PDB file of C-alpha atoms in Angstrom:
ATOM      1  CA  ASP A   1       9.610  16.037  13.868  1.00 97.00           C
ATOM      2  CA  ILE A   2       6.836  16.946  16.221  1.00 98.00           C
ATOM      3  CA  GLN A   3       4.991  13.765  17.371  1.00 98.00           C
ATOM      4  CA  MET A   4       1.221  14.312  17.458  1.00 98.00           C
ATOM      5  CA  THR A   5      -1.049  12.462  20.305  1.00 98.00           C
ATOM      6  CA  GLN A   6      -4.461  12.649  19.870  1.00 98.00           C
ATOM      7  CA  SER A   7      -6.911  10.735  23.403  1.00 98.00           C
ATOM      8  CA  PRO A   8      -8.788   9.010  23.478  1.00 98.00           C
ATOM      9  CA  SER A   9      -8.304   6.517  21.132  1.00 98.00           C
ATOM     10  CA  SER A  10     -12.497   5.971  21.183  1.00 98.00           C
ATOM     11  CA  LEU A  11     -15.228   7.048  22.162  1.00 98.00           C
ATOM     12  CA  SER A  12     -18.821   6.134  21.568  1.00 98.00           C
ATOM     13  CA  ALA A  13     -21.609   8.548  22.662  1.00 97.00           C
ATOM     14  CA  SER A  14     -24.860   9.064  21.924  1.00 97.00           C
ATOM     15  CA  VAL A  15     -26.905  11.895  18.748  1.00 97.00           C
ATOM     16  CA  GLY A  16     -27.540  14.736  21.132  1.00 97.00           C
ATOM     17  CA  ASP A  17     -24.087  14.101  23.241  1.00 97.00           C
ATOM     18  CA  ARG A  18     -21.984  16.645  23.875  1.00 98.00           C
ATOM     19  CA  ILE A  19     -18.525  15.732  23.302  1.00 98.00           C
ATOM     20  CA  THR A  20     -14.551  16.027  22.984  1.00 98.00           C
ATOM     21  CA  ILE A  21     -11.330  14.888  21.796  1.00 98.00           C
ATOM     22  CA  THR A  22      -7.687  16.817  22.862  1.00 98.00           C
ATOM     23  CA  CYS A  23      -4.757  16.528  20.809  1.00 98.00           C
ATOM     24  CA  ARG A  24      -1.647  17.622  22.323  1.00 98.00           C
ATOM     25  CA  ALA A  25       1.449  18.577  20.116  1.00 98.00           C
ATOM     26  CA  SER A  26       5.408  16.980  21.926  1.00 98.00           C
ATOM     27  CA  GLN A  27       6.621  20.874  21.472  1.00 98.00           C
ATOM     28  CA  SER A  28       4.375  24.598  21.042  1.00 98.00           C
ATOM     29  CA  ILE A  29       3.155  24.643  17.500  1.00 97.00           C
ATOM     30  CA  SER A  30       1.225  28.096  18.050  1.00 95.00           C
ATOM     31  CA  PHE A  31      -2.134  27.416  16.485  1.00 95.00           C
ATOM     32  CA  TYR A  32      -1.076  25.880  13.686  1.00 96.00           C
ATOM     33  CA  LEU A  33      -3.012  22.855  13.757  1.00 97.00           C
ATOM     34  CA  ASN A  34      -6.352  21.593  11.810  1.00 98.00           C
ATOM     35  CA  TRP A  35      -8.832  19.131  12.570  1.00 98.00           C
ATOM     36  CA  TYR A  36     -10.157  15.907  10.407  1.00 98.00           C
ATOM     37  CA  GLN A  37     -13.100  14.262  10.007  1.00 98.00           C
ATOM     38  CA  GLN A  38     -12.937  10.535   7.638  1.00 98.00           C
ATOM     39  CA  LYS A  39     -15.639   7.857   6.959  1.00 98.00           C
ATOM     40  CA  PRO A  40     -14.799   4.436   6.537  1.00 97.00           C
ATOM     41  CA  GLY A  41     -13.114   4.279   2.389  1.00 97.00           C
ATOM     42  CA  ARG A  42     -13.373   8.030   2.250  1.00 98.00           C
ATOM     43  CA  ALA A  43     -10.558  10.702   2.068  1.00 98.00           C
ATOM     44  CA  PRO A  44     -10.401  13.046   5.167  1.00 98.00           C
ATOM     45  CA  LYS A  45     -12.447  16.284   5.244  1.00 98.00           C
ATOM     46  CA  VAL A  46     -11.370  19.348   6.995  1.00 98.00           C
ATOM     47  CA  LEU A  47     -13.627  20.951   9.347  1.00 98.00           C
ATOM     48  CA  ILE A  48     -10.791  22.982  11.961  1.00 98.00           C
ATOM     49  CA  TYR A  49      -7.545  25.073  10.691  1.00 97.00           C
ATOM     50  CA  ALA A  50      -5.315  27.728  12.836  1.00 96.00           C
ATOM     51  CA  ALA A  51      -6.850  26.195  16.046  1.00 97.00           C
ATOM     52  CA  SER A  52     -10.497  27.331  15.993  1.00 97.00           C
ATOM     53  CA  SER A  53     -11.534  28.910  12.373  1.00 96.00           C
ATOM     54  CA  LEU A  54     -14.661  27.173  10.806  1.00 97.00           C
ATOM     55  CA  GLN A  55     -13.763  25.707   7.301  1.00 96.00           C
ATOM     56  CA  SER A  56     -16.585  27.612   4.390  1.00 95.00           C
ATOM     57  CA  GLY A  57     -19.367  24.891   5.019  1.00 96.00           C
ATOM     58  CA  VAL A  58     -18.643  23.004   8.002  1.00 98.00           C
ATOM     59  CA  PRO A  59     -22.181  23.056  11.318  1.00 98.00           C
ATOM     60  CA  SER A  60     -21.412  24.977  13.889  1.00 98.00           C
ATOM     61  CA  ARG A  61     -21.452  22.599  16.128  1.00 98.00           C
ATOM     62  CA  PHE A  62     -17.507  21.865  15.475  1.00 98.00           C
ATOM     63  CA  SER A  63     -15.694  23.974  17.313  1.00 98.00           C
ATOM     64  CA  GLY A  64     -11.699  23.914  17.487  1.00 98.00           C
ATOM     65  CA  SER A  65      -9.962  25.739  20.840  1.00 98.00           C
ATOM     66  CA  GLY A  66      -6.271  25.913  22.478  1.00 98.00           C
ATOM     67  CA  SER A  67      -2.855  27.192  21.489  1.00 97.00           C
ATOM     68  CA  GLY A  68       0.733  26.156  22.938  1.00 97.00           C
ATOM     69  CA  THR A  69       1.070  22.597  22.718  1.00 98.00           C
ATOM     70  CA  ASP A  70      -2.679  21.793  23.929  1.00 98.00           C
ATOM     71  CA  TYR A  71      -5.098  21.964  21.270  1.00 98.00           C
ATOM     72  CA  THR A  72      -9.167  19.822  21.563  1.00 98.00           C
ATOM     73  CA  LEU A  73     -12.145  19.589  19.081  1.00 98.00           C
ATOM     74  CA  THR A  74     -16.033  19.989  20.734  1.00 98.00           C
ATOM     75  CA  ILE A  75     -18.987  17.577  19.576  1.00 98.00           C
ATOM     76  CA  SER A  76     -21.806  19.760  20.577  1.00 97.00           C
ATOM     77  CA  GLY A  77     -24.396  17.509  19.545  1.00 95.00           C
ATOM     78  CA  LEU A  78     -24.072  15.037  17.725  1.00 97.00           C
ATOM     79  CA  GLN A  79     -25.568  14.278  15.291  1.00 98.00           C
ATOM     80  CA  PRO A  80     -26.081   9.774  13.151  1.00 97.00           C
ATOM     81  CA  GLU A  81     -23.494  11.990  10.053  1.00 97.00           C
ATOM     82  CA  ASP A  82     -20.618  12.705  13.092  1.00 98.00           C
ATOM     83  CA  PHE A  83     -19.922   8.859  13.873  1.00 97.00           C
ATOM     84  CA  ALA A  84     -16.448   8.481  11.838  1.00 98.00           C
ATOM     85  CA  THR A  85     -12.337   9.157  13.543  1.00 98.00           C
ATOM     86  CA  TYR A  86     -11.094  12.059  13.582  1.00 98.00           C
ATOM     87  CA  TYR A  87      -7.168  13.563  13.230  1.00 98.00           C
ATOM     88  CA  CYS A  88      -5.767  16.305  13.931  1.00 98.00           C
ATOM     89  CA  GLN A  89      -2.567  18.041  12.016  1.00 98.00           C
ATOM     90  CA  GLN A  90       0.695  20.316  13.481  1.00 98.00           C
ATOM     91  CA  SER A  91       0.351  22.714   9.754  1.00 96.00           C
ATOM     92  CA  TYR A  92       3.910  24.468  12.161  1.00 95.00           C
ATOM     93  CA  SER A  93       6.635  22.738  11.153  1.00 95.00           C
ATOM     94  CA  LEU A  94       7.581  19.972   8.562  1.00 96.00           C
ATOM     95  CA  PRO A  95       7.362  17.580   8.381  1.00 97.00           C
ATOM     96  CA  TRP A  96       3.228  17.452   8.525  1.00 97.00           C
ATOM     97  CA  THR A  97       1.782  15.061  11.544  1.00 98.00           C
ATOM     98  CA  PHE A  98      -0.512  13.591  12.400  1.00 98.00           C
ATOM     99  CA  GLY A  99      -2.102  12.655  15.069  1.00 98.00           C
ATOM    100  CA  GLN A 100      -3.164   8.793  15.463  1.00 98.00           C
ATOM    101  CA  GLY A 101      -7.308   9.206  14.564  1.00 98.00           C
ATOM    102  CA  THR A 102      -9.916   9.248  17.481  1.00 98.00           C
ATOM    103  CA  LYS A 103     -12.734   7.059  16.855  1.00 98.00           C
ATOM    104  CA  VAL A 104     -15.829   8.230  17.046  1.00 98.00           C
ATOM    105  CA  GLU A 105     -18.740   5.232  17.975  1.00 97.00           C
ATOM    106  CA  VAL A 106     -22.615   4.884  18.669  1.00 93.00           C
ATOM    107  CA  LYS A 107     -23.007   4.013  22.104  1.00 94.00           C
TER     108      LYS A 107
ATOM    109  CA  GLN B   1     -15.140  24.080  -7.528  1.00 95.00           C
ATOM    110  CA  VAL B   2     -11.584  22.615  -6.849  1.00 97.00           C
ATOM    111  CA  GLN B   3     -10.610  19.407  -7.403  1.00 98.00           C
ATOM    112  CA  LEU B   4      -8.299  16.177  -7.801  1.00 98.00           C
ATOM    113  CA  GLN B   5      -8.817  13.254  -9.697  1.00 98.00           C
ATOM    114  CA  GLN B   6      -5.691   9.878  -9.405  1.00 98.00           C
ATOM    115  CA  SER B   7      -4.617   7.713 -11.168  1.00 98.00           C
ATOM    116  CA  GLY B   8      -2.141   5.298 -11.164  1.00 97.00           C
ATOM    117  CA  PRO B   9      -2.131   0.942 -10.867  1.00 96.00           C
ATOM    118  CA  GLY B  10      -2.988  -0.165  -7.367  1.00 95.00           C
ATOM    119  CA  LEU B  11      -0.379  -3.173  -7.211  1.00 98.00           C
ATOM    120  CA  VAL B  12       3.171  -2.902  -7.980  1.00 98.00           C
ATOM    121  CA  LYS B  13       5.874  -6.371  -6.945  1.00 98.00           C
ATOM    122  CA  PRO B  14       9.038  -5.234  -4.142  1.00 98.00           C
ATOM    123  CA  SER B  15      11.593  -3.243  -6.126  1.00 98.00           C
ATOM    124  CA  GLN B  16      10.243  -1.895  -8.155  1.00 98.00           C
ATOM    125  CA  THR B  17       8.845   1.817  -8.565  1.00 98.00           C
ATOM    126  CA  LEU B  18       5.402   3.215  -7.482  1.00 98.00           C
ATOM    127  CA  SER B  19       3.684   5.856 -10.016  1.00 98.00           C
ATOM    128  CA  LEU B  20       0.145   8.309  -9.350  1.00 98.00           C
ATOM    129  CA  THR B  21      -0.229  11.582 -10.949  1.00 98.00           C
ATOM    130  CA  CYS B  22      -3.218  14.330  -9.383  1.00 98.00           C
ATOM    131  CA  ALA B  23      -4.434  15.798 -11.965  1.00 98.00           C
ATOM    132  CA  ILE B  24      -6.122  18.882 -10.753  1.00 98.00           C
ATOM    133  CA  SER B  25      -9.546  21.153 -11.872  1.00 98.00           C
ATOM    134  CA  GLY B  26     -10.704  24.434 -10.731  1.00 98.00           C
ATOM    135  CA  ASP B  27      -7.460  25.495  -9.408  1.00 98.00           C
ATOM    136  CA  SER B  28      -3.003  26.090 -10.513  1.00 98.00           C
ATOM    137  CA  VAL B  29      -0.262  23.554 -10.439  1.00 98.00           C
ATOM    138  CA  SER B  30       1.350  26.199 -10.781  1.00 97.00           C
ATOM    139  CA  SER B  31      -0.604  29.232  -7.976  1.00 96.00           C
ATOM    140  CA  ASN B  32       1.355  31.546  -5.653  1.00 93.00           C
ATOM    141  CA  ILE B  33      -0.664  30.441  -2.991  1.00 93.00           C
ATOM    142  CA  ALA B  34      -1.354  26.764  -3.202  1.00 96.00           C
ATOM    143  CA  ALA B  35       0.912  23.046  -1.996  1.00 97.00           C
ATOM    144  CA  TRP B  36       0.486  20.050  -3.647  1.00 98.00           C
ATOM    145  CA  ASN B  37       1.095  17.275  -1.476  1.00 98.00           C
ATOM    146  CA  TRP B  38       1.473  13.389  -1.587  1.00 98.00           C
ATOM    147  CA  ILE B  39       0.197  11.496   2.173  1.00 98.00           C
ATOM    148  CA  ARG B  40      -0.408   7.322   2.960  1.00 98.00           C
ATOM    149  CA  GLN B  41      -2.715   5.947   4.967  1.00 98.00           C
ATOM    150  CA  SER B  42      -2.202   1.991   6.614  1.00 98.00           C
ATOM    151  CA  PRO B  43      -2.657   0.805   9.925  1.00 96.00           C
ATOM    152  CA  SER B  44       0.576   0.860  10.909  1.00 95.00           C
ATOM    153  CA  ARG B  45       1.773   3.821  10.285  1.00 96.00           C
ATOM    154  CA  GLY B  46      -2.064   6.264  10.245  1.00 97.00           C
ATOM    155  CA  LEU B  47      -2.237   9.229   7.922  1.00 98.00           C
ATOM    156  CA  GLU B  48       1.718  10.228   7.080  1.00 98.00           C
ATOM    157  CA  TRP B  49       3.042  13.138   4.983  1.00 98.00           C
ATOM    158  CA  LEU B  50       5.183  12.109   2.126  1.00 98.00           C
ATOM    159  CA  GLY B  51       5.967  15.405   0.402  1.00 98.00           C
ATOM    160  CA  ARG B  52       4.913  18.192  -1.784  1.00 98.00           C
ATOM    161  CA  THR B  53       5.581  20.826  -4.702  1.00 98.00           C
ATOM    162  CA  TYR B  54       4.415  24.413  -4.804  1.00 97.00           C
ATOM    163  CA  TYR B  55       5.522  27.067  -7.432  1.00 96.00           C
ATOM    164  CA  ARG B  56       6.889  30.730  -5.697  1.00 93.00           C
ATOM    165  CA  SER B  57       8.627  32.671  -8.612  1.00 94.00           C
ATOM    166  CA  LYS B  58      10.333  28.998  -8.823  1.00 96.00           C
ATOM    167  CA  TRP B  59       9.222  25.476  -8.496  1.00 97.00           C
ATOM    168  CA  TYR B  60      10.321  24.109  -4.772  1.00 97.00           C
ATOM    169  CA  ASN B  61       9.715  20.378  -3.245  1.00 97.00           C
ATOM    170  CA  ASP B  62       9.219  19.343   0.622  1.00 97.00           C
ATOM    171  CA  TYR B  63      10.325  15.374   1.591  1.00 98.00           C
ATOM    172  CA  ALA B  64       9.172  13.288   4.320  1.00 98.00           C
ATOM    173  CA  GLY B  65      12.197  11.540   5.931  1.00 97.00           C
ATOM    174  CA  SER B  66      11.017   8.598   6.430  1.00 96.00           C
ATOM    175  CA  VAL B  67      11.061   8.053   2.109  1.00 97.00           C
ATOM    176  CA  LYS B  68      13.174  11.348   1.484  1.00 97.00           C
ATOM    177  CA  SER B  69      16.188   9.327  -0.251  1.00 97.00           C
ATOM    178  CA  ARG B  70      13.184   6.833  -2.644  1.00 98.00           C
ATOM    179  CA  ILE B  71      10.395   9.913  -3.345  1.00 98.00           C
ATOM    180  CA  THR B  72      10.458  12.070  -6.734  1.00 98.00           C
ATOM    181  CA  ILE B  73       6.596  14.727  -6.507  1.00 98.00           C
ATOM    182  CA  ASN B  74       6.819  16.624 -10.349  1.00 98.00           C
ATOM    183  CA  PRO B  75       4.215  19.244 -11.363  1.00 98.00           C
ATOM    184  CA  ASP B  76       3.814  18.465 -15.232  1.00 98.00           C
ATOM    185  CA  THR B  77       2.423  22.038 -15.904  1.00 98.00           C
ATOM    186  CA  SER B  78       1.091  21.477 -19.677  1.00 98.00           C
ATOM    187  CA  LYS B  79      -1.336  18.596 -17.971  1.00 98.00           C
ATOM    188  CA  ASN B  80      -1.746  20.752 -15.203  1.00 98.00           C
ATOM    189  CA  GLN B  81      -0.682  17.864 -12.607  1.00 98.00           C
ATOM    190  CA  PHE B  82       1.624  16.073 -10.217  1.00 98.00           C
ATOM    191  CA  SER B  83       3.005  13.342  -9.799  1.00 98.00           C
ATOM    192  CA  LEU B  84       4.522  10.592  -7.542  1.00 98.00           C
ATOM    193  CA  GLN B  85       7.330   7.833  -7.488  1.00 98.00           C
ATOM    194  CA  LEU B  86       9.353   6.306  -5.137  1.00 98.00           C
ATOM    195  CA  ASN B  87      11.398   3.944  -5.581  1.00 98.00           C
ATOM    196  CA  SER B  88      12.649   0.743  -4.630  1.00 98.00           C
ATOM    197  CA  VAL B  89       9.013  -0.076  -3.026  1.00 98.00           C
ATOM    198  CA  THR B  90       8.652  -2.622   0.074  1.00 98.00           C
ATOM    199  CA  PRO B  91       5.958  -4.310   1.195  1.00 97.00           C
ATOM    200  CA  GLU B  92       5.863  -1.544   3.901  1.00 97.00           C
ATOM    201  CA  ASP B  93       5.374   0.776   1.585  1.00 98.00           C
ATOM    202  CA  THR B  94       1.755  -0.997   0.375  1.00 98.00           C
ATOM    203  CA  ALA B  95      -1.090   1.790   1.676  1.00 98.00           C
ATOM    204  CA  VAL B  96      -3.910   4.227   0.720  1.00 98.00           C
ATOM    205  CA  TYR B  97      -2.544   7.066  -1.228  1.00 98.00           C
ATOM    206  CA  PHE B  98      -3.797  10.532  -1.083  1.00 98.00           C
ATOM    207  CA  CYS B  99      -3.210  13.931  -2.938  1.00 98.00           C
ATOM    208  CA  ALA B 100      -3.990  16.744  -1.559  1.00 98.00           C
ATOM    209  CA  ARG B 101      -3.658  20.481  -2.048  1.00 98.00           C
ATOM    210  CA  ASP B 102      -2.426  22.938   1.018  1.00 95.00           C
ATOM    211  CA  LEU B 103      -3.296  27.245   0.685  1.00 91.00           C
ATOM    212  CA  ALA B 104      -1.454  29.237   2.855  1.00 85.00           C
ATOM    213  CA  ILE B 105      -2.445  33.138   3.204  1.00 81.00           C
ATOM    214  CA  ALA B 106       1.092  35.023   2.880  1.00 75.00           C
ATOM    215  CA  ALA B 107      -0.177  38.542   5.137  1.00 77.00           C
ATOM    216  CA  SER B 108      -0.923  36.147   7.806  1.00 78.00           C
ATOM    217  CA  GLY B 109       0.418  32.871   7.314  1.00 79.00           C
ATOM    218  CA  THR B 110      -2.469  30.723   8.083  1.00 83.00           C
ATOM    219  CA  ARG B 111      -2.401  27.671   6.999  1.00 86.00           C
ATOM    220  CA  LEU B 112      -5.835  25.947   5.701  1.00 89.00           C
ATOM    221  CA  GLY B 113      -5.389  22.561   5.800  1.00 95.00           C
ATOM    222  CA  PHE B 114      -5.564  20.098   3.018  1.00 97.00           C
ATOM    223  CA  ASP B 115      -8.699  20.361   1.054  1.00 97.00           C
ATOM    224  CA  PRO B 116      -9.031  19.497  -1.444  1.00 98.00           C
ATOM    225  CA  TRP B 117      -7.762  15.189  -1.442  1.00 98.00           C
ATOM    226  CA  GLY B 118      -7.607  13.024  -4.293  1.00 98.00           C
ATOM    227  CA  GLN B 119     -10.089   9.681  -4.143  1.00 98.00           C
ATOM    228  CA  GLY B 120      -7.548   7.628  -2.720  1.00 98.00           C
ATOM    229  CA  THR B 121      -5.830   4.873  -4.132  1.00 98.00           C
ATOM    230  CA  GLN B 122      -5.426   1.607  -2.980  1.00 98.00           C
ATOM    231  CA  VAL B 123      -1.150   0.191  -3.252  1.00 98.00           C
ATOM    232  CA  THR B 124      -0.575  -3.319  -2.843  1.00 98.00           C
ATOM    233  CA  VAL B 125       2.852  -3.796  -3.247  1.00 98.00           C
ATOM    234  CA  SER B 126       3.227  -7.445  -3.633  1.00 97.00           C
ATOM    235  CA  SER B 127       4.776 -10.153  -6.030  1.00 96.00           C
TER     236      SER B 127
END
């Protein structure tokens, strides 16, 4: 199975900040990387698919990049509604696997 | 707009079978570009993909190794839904269970991620 490791596990930030979350796969996943946002009591919501494609309806302050084993999610200009937990997920090979999550908290 | 509506019991006794259903609106369980998945989430295991069913001229299933001997995912074309059965449950199967669709663009091989998701069902395994 492909292991997905996110860093950091949590971070504190303020509204307006630019933040970056990193996801590393245990082997190359060739851009088959998705990012999700989850709020308490809700299902995850896809933000980015195929490493850098923005899901329809997702604000442009969210962006994704990376290749091979290393990928990043960037939020440029953090908004109050962005405080949540973020997960990466590989869709390169079964079983699909997720990172352990990064909780973005208010500083 | 595609929506997934989950149903099923929230409490299951140890050694019994966990059964959940996911009703689809706005899409077809027989779609040739979709796969229909079950995913669970617990504090100890995080988000864990359990398996999927999909139709490509015939029905296919894939299951995670961690549950492969205990899991069945079945489509129901007459009701446009799919189900999860997990046998011989233990307290370690306590989790929030989600159903979710994922789409693949055949021409490019692009996978669009899990979207949408069901509302989630908290399942507790306890006597």
